[in-house]
Coordinates of C-alpha atoms in Angstrom, one line a residue:
X801 CA -6.4 -12.2 12.5
X802 CA -3.1 -10.2 12.3
X803 CA -2.4 -11.4 8.6
X804 CA -6.1 -9.5 7.8
X805 CA -4.8 -6.5 9.9
X806 CA -1.5 -6.4 7.7
X807 CA -3.5 -6.6 4.6
X808 CA -6.1 -4.0 5.5
X809 CA -3.1 -1.9 6.7
X810 CA -1.4 -2.2 3.3
X811 CA -4.5 -1.2 1.4
X812 CA -4.6 2.1 3.6
X813 CA -0.9 2.7 2.5
X814 CA -2.2 2.4 -1.1
X815 CA -5.0 4.9 0.1
X816 CA -2.5 7.5 1.5
X817 CA -0.3 7.2 -1.6
X818 CA -3.1 7.9 -3.8
X819 CA -4.5 10.8 -1.7
X820 CA -0.9 12.4 -1.9
X821 CA -1.1 12.0 -5.9
X822 CA -4.2 13.8 -5.7
X823 CA -3.1 16.5 -3.5
X824 CA -0.3 17.1 -6.2
X825 CA -3.2 17.7 -8.8
X826 CA -5.6 19.8 -7.2
X827 CA -5.5 22.9 -5.0
X828 CA -7.4 25.0 -2.7
X829 CA -10.1 23.4 -0.5
X830 CA -10.2 20.2 -2.8
X831 CA -6.3 19.7 -2.0
X832 CA -7.0 20.2 1.8
X833 CA -9.5 17.4 1.6
X834 CA -7.1 14.9 -0.2
X835 CA -4.8 15.9 2.2
X836 CA -7.1 15.2 5.0
X837 CA -7.6 11.8 3.4
X838 CA -3.9 11.2 3.5
X839 CA -3.4 11.8 7.2
X840 CA -6.7 9.7 8.1
X841 CA -5.4 6.8 5.7
X842 CA -1.8 7.1 7.1
X843 CA -3.2 7.1 10.6
X844 CA -5.1 3.9 10.2
X845 CA -2.6 2.3 8.2
X846 CA -0.1 2.7 11.0
X847 CA -2.3 1.7 14.0
X848 CA -3.2 -1.6 11.8
X849 CA 0.8 -2.2 11.1
X850 CA 1.4 -1.8 14.9
X851 CA -1.7 -4.2 15.9
X852 CA -0.1 -6.7 13.3
X853 CA 3.4 -6.6 14.6
X854 CA 2.5 -7.8 18.0
X855 CA 2.3 -11.3 16.8
X856 CA 4.0 -11.4 13.3
X857 CA 7.7 -10.8 13.0
X858 CA 8.6 -7.2 12.2
X859 CA 10.6 -7.9 9.2
X860 CA 7.9 -10.0 7.7
X861 CA 5.1 -7.7 8.5
X862 CA 7.1 -4.6 7.3
X863 CA 8.1 -6.2 3.9
X864 CA 4.4 -7.5 3.2
X865 CA 3.0 -4.2 4.4
X866 CA 5.3 -1.9 1.7
X867 CA 4.8 -4.8 -0.8
X868 CA 1.0 -4.3 -0.7
X869 CA 1.5 -0.6 -0.6
X870 CA 3.9 -0.6 -3.7
X871 CA 1.9 -2.9 -5.8
X872 CA -1.2 -1.2 -5.0
X873 CA 0.2 2.2 -5.7
X874 CA 1.8 1.3 -8.9
X875 CA -1.7 -0.3 -10.0
X876 CA -3.4 2.7 -8.8
X877 CA -0.8 4.9 -10.9
X878 CA -1.6 2.7 -13.9
X879 CA -5.2 2.7 -13.8
X880 CA -6.1 6.4 -12.3
X881 CA -3.0 8.6 -12.9
X882 CA -2.1 7.3 -16.3
X883 CA 1.3 5.8 -15.5
X884 CA 3.2 3.4 -18.3
X885 CA 2.2 -0.2 -18.0
X886 CA 5.4 -1.6 -19.7
X887 CA 6.0 -5.2 -19.8
X888 CA 8.8 -4.9 -17.2
X889 CA 6.9 -2.8 -14.6
X890 CA 4.1 -5.6 -15.0
X891 CA 6.8 -8.4 -14.6
X892 CA 8.3 -6.8 -11.7
X893 CA 4.8 -6.3 -10.1
X894 CA 4.0 -9.8 -10.4
X895 CA 7.4 -11.0 -8.9
X896 CA 6.7 -8.8 -5.8
X897 CA 3.4 -10.5 -5.7
X898 CA 5.0 -13.6 -5.6
X899 CA 7.7 -12.7 -3.0
X900 CA 4.6 -11.5 -0.6
X901 CA 2.9 -14.8 -1.1
X902 CA 6.2 -16.4 -0.4
X903 CA 6.8 -14.5 2.8
X904 CA 3.2 -15.5 4.0
X905 CA 3.9 -19.2 3.1
X906 CA 7.0 -19.5 5.3
X907 CA 5.9 -17.3 8.4
X908 CA 5.0 -19.3 11.4

C-alpha cells in the first residue's frame, strides 16, 4: 500500500510543478487559483511521501518520488508547455523510468 501512496505522491509532485508553470504564464485571479492548486498539491504530495516513508527506506522513497516527479514534469512540459522533445531528452526519460522500476524491484 505504501508504494501506492508513493506513486500518488509523485503524481501530486507533477501537479504542483505544473501549477507553478501555469502561475508563471498567468496573472491576477487566475494566477492566484493556480498558486492555490500548487499549495494543495504540495501539501498532499508531502503528506503521502511522509506516509510512504513510514515503511519504505527513505533513500528509495525519495528517489522514486523525485523520479516520478521529474519524468511527469518533463512529459507535462512536452505535451502542455511546448518544451522540446529531442532524442536525448526522451532517451534519458526512459533511462530514468528504468531506474525507478529497478529501485522498486530491489526494495524489500
